Every structure is written in structure tokens, then in C-alpha cells.
Amino acid sequence: MVKYKYTIREKGDYMNNDKLIRLSGILHESLVNGPGIRRVFFSQGCKHNCPQCFNPETHSFEGGELRSMDVLIEDVKKNSMISGITFSGGDPLEQAEEFAYMAKKFKDIGLNIWCYTGYTFEYIINHLNEKREWKNLIENIDILVDGRFEMDKKDETLKFRGSSNQRIIDVKKSLEVGKVVTLSY
């Protein structure tokens, strides 16, 4: 369920009835989290706790700060240089309903959506009946970079991922053909 915050305006970031998401941070213009100039939203909260994760501060579900999704969406619309959106973490699937809401809004304005998760694509697909909010998110992203970071498979020559077990998946094609379709970069 999308969370609502009933409060007075704080730091100019949200108002009564705003739909909120808990983020650990935002990169306003990134060239390394997918192709093109991207806005990157870092989810707060992750159950994977991968050893030597490069974002361990995102693991706690209590950290970060609540942000208005509609304010974030409007801010992206103001920057014509943005060619895509990336959801990273933490793990965006832990706030799938909120990220699905944002993904739909970004798709409506023609932006490409990438999402990083520690879950594998197969795990996600096998649990859609239990986690219906995952379905909404998966159906609204273009590319999924899946799998936990594994230090023994770390490879700094890989583009857009940290370890060789992680895959860059074309979500739409994978759903159409019923098997994982990977992309190479």
C-alpha cells in the first residue's frame, strides 16, 4: 500500500496527503547507472545484506528519508537532459508499490526505466502471486539488473553491474518469451 504522510510541509519536500517513498539518496545526473543521462533513486531498505556491498548504509529500513513521489517526478520533468531513470538500493523491490507508481509516471513521459535488485528474475517471477506489488513494478520497467553482489565474482570491467553473476535483463522480451533474455553492454 502506498504510504501517506499527514503533516505540515517539512523542508519544502512534502505536504498533506503526498504519496511517500523512503530513499537513501538521489543522483540527479548519472552516466554510470544505465545508458544516457539518468536520474537515480536509491531505495532505503534491503534484506540481502551482501558482504562488501557498496551501499551498506541503504540496508536499514529505518534510515534514509521520506520523500514525496510526486515532487520527485515533477523535478525529473523539469530536466530535459534526463533520458532515463534508475532504481537502485537498497533493494527497490522492498518498496515495489512505490517504485511501480513512479515507474508508471516516468513511462508516461517516455523515459527508460532500469531497476537493480538482489533477487533473481526467476525468483521474482515465481513469487508474483505472493507479492502482487512486484508484478506492477516488473511490468513498468524496461531493464532489470538482477542478483546479489558476490565479491568472488567482482569484475570492474563489467558495465552497469558489479559481479559477473548479475544479469542485465530485457524485461519486456523476457516476459513475452517466458525465459530470461539478457543484454550485453
XYZ file of C-alpha atoms in Angstrom:
185
model
C 0.000 0.000 0.000
C 1.315 3.476 -0.852
C 2.088 5.322 2.369
C 0.644 8.751 3.108
C 2.107 11.302 5.474
C -0.218 13.735 7.207
C 1.967 16.580 8.349
C 2.793 20.200 7.741
C 5.291 20.967 4.992
C 8.797 19.915 6.076
C 11.876 21.213 4.236
C 9.569 22.032 1.312
C 9.597 18.363 0.360
C 6.081 17.126 1.052
C 2.648 18.176 2.131
C -0.526 16.599 3.450
C -1.623 13.519 1.507
C 1.568 13.218 -0.542
C 2.493 9.709 -1.594
C 5.827 8.984 0.077
C 8.807 6.785 -0.593
C 11.791 6.138 1.689
C 15.032 6.927 -0.142
C 18.636 6.846 0.938
C 19.631 9.283 -1.785
C 19.338 10.593 -5.330
C 21.888 11.104 -8.100
C 20.460 13.869 -10.226
C 22.518 13.204 -13.352
C 24.406 9.922 -13.664
C 26.200 8.319 -16.592
C 27.131 5.032 -14.865
C 23.780 3.575 -13.752
C 22.494 2.676 -17.205
C 22.835 4.282 -20.633
C 22.452 8.016 -21.129
C 21.953 10.694 -18.521
C 19.845 9.184 -15.762
C 18.192 10.201 -12.525
C 18.978 7.526 -9.930
C 16.772 6.872 -6.916
C 18.370 4.805 -4.135
C 15.816 2.832 -2.165
C 16.234 2.596 1.602
C 15.942 -0.967 2.895
C 17.482 -4.244 1.774
C 17.176 -7.786 3.132
C 20.116 -9.212 1.157
C 22.980 -7.662 3.160
C 25.531 -8.758 0.567
C 29.039 -8.895 2.050
C 31.080 -5.907 0.872
C 28.044 -4.182 -0.648
C 28.988 -0.729 -1.906
C 25.837 0.785 -0.327
C 25.618 -0.799 3.176
C 24.022 2.373 4.568
C 20.928 1.530 2.484
C 20.228 -1.778 4.270
C 18.295 -0.432 7.264
C 14.576 0.006 6.690
C 14.582 2.872 9.201
C 17.260 5.043 7.566
C 17.076 7.494 4.733
C 14.246 9.968 4.498
C 10.678 10.073 3.294
C 10.233 11.951 0.038
C 7.168 12.929 -1.933
C 6.982 10.798 -5.066
C 5.015 13.460 -6.934
C 7.604 16.134 -6.107
C 10.382 13.801 -7.320
C 8.501 13.083 -10.551
C 7.875 16.770 -11.221
C 11.551 17.533 -10.621
C 12.567 14.964 -13.267
C 10.140 16.529 -15.748
C 11.985 19.856 -15.370
C 15.284 18.397 -16.622
C 15.116 17.762 -20.369
C 18.603 16.182 -20.321
C 17.345 13.121 -18.408
C 16.945 10.159 -20.789
C 16.200 7.507 -18.211
C 15.513 6.573 -14.630
C 17.342 4.024 -12.498
C 16.048 2.474 -9.289
C 18.851 1.145 -7.124
C 19.326 0.490 -3.496
C 18.939 -0.883 -1.047
C 16.505 -3.001 -3.000
C 13.645 -1.284 -4.848
C 11.549 -4.458 -4.662
C 11.205 -3.872 -0.918
C 9.159 -0.776 -1.854
C 7.749 -2.175 -5.062
C 4.402 -0.409 -4.874
C 6.033 2.987 -4.525
C 8.585 2.361 -7.267
C 5.840 0.985 -9.545
C 3.892 4.216 -9.065
C 6.931 6.271 -10.033
C 7.820 3.964 -12.938
C 4.336 4.365 -14.444
C 4.607 8.157 -14.245
C 8.073 8.135 -15.804
C 6.976 5.763 -18.591
C 4.123 8.190 -19.364
C 6.712 10.847 -20.232
C 8.772 8.448 -22.341
C 11.654 7.636 -20.008
C 13.512 4.328 -19.984
C 13.442 2.556 -16.589
C 16.232 0.380 -15.152
C 15.958 -1.395 -11.808
C 18.654 -3.115 -9.738
C 17.692 -5.899 -7.318
C 19.376 -8.628 -5.326
C 16.563 -11.004 -6.267
C 16.910 -13.080 -9.420
C 14.407 -12.658 -12.225
C 13.307 -16.271 -11.760
C 12.677 -15.728 -8.037
C 10.619 -12.626 -8.773
C 8.506 -14.392 -11.412
C 7.966 -17.405 -9.124
C 6.703 -15.156 -6.303
C 4.385 -12.804 -8.196
C 1.287 -14.493 -6.749
C 2.522 -13.817 -3.203
C 3.889 -10.359 -3.935
C 1.460 -8.736 -6.335
C 3.156 -5.342 -5.964
C 6.219 -6.878 -7.657
C 4.089 -7.547 -10.750
C 3.218 -3.845 -11.083
C 6.853 -2.896 -10.827
C 8.155 -5.564 -13.215
C 5.556 -4.618 -15.822
C 6.711 -0.988 -15.725
C 10.473 -1.353 -16.012
C 12.499 -1.943 -19.156
C 15.698 -3.420 -17.780
C 16.315 -5.433 -14.626
C 19.840 -5.950 -13.310
C 19.335 -8.968 -11.074
C 21.256 -10.934 -8.491
C 23.142 -10.246 -5.318
C 26.592 -8.724 -5.446
C 29.118 -11.545 -4.988
C 32.612 -10.468 -4.026
C 34.275 -13.583 -5.504
C 32.680 -12.657 -8.862
C 33.508 -8.957 -8.703
C 34.653 -7.669 -12.082
C 35.422 -3.988 -12.523
C 35.456 -4.355 -16.311
C 31.721 -5.095 -16.393
C 29.481 -2.250 -17.438
C 26.450 -1.425 -15.260
C 26.982 -4.255 -12.750
C 29.435 -5.238 -10.037
C 29.745 -9.011 -10.255
C 29.585 -11.489 -13.126
C 26.576 -13.369 -11.709
C 24.415 -10.281 -12.196
C 22.490 -10.102 -15.449
C 21.156 -7.209 -17.500
C 17.700 -8.429 -18.478
C 15.296 -7.113 -21.091
C 12.144 -7.426 -19.004
C 9.545 -6.981 -21.772
C 11.130 -9.577 -24.062
C 11.692 -11.980 -21.166
C 8.026 -11.772 -20.187
C 6.932 -12.233 -23.815
C 9.019 -15.349 -24.476
C 8.813 -16.836 -20.988
C 12.562 -17.034 -20.388
C 15.360 -14.656 -19.463
C 16.612 -12.507 -22.340
C 19.882 -10.814 -21.412
C 21.569 -7.826 -22.975
C 25.296 -7.319 -23.206
C 26.991 -3.991 -22.743
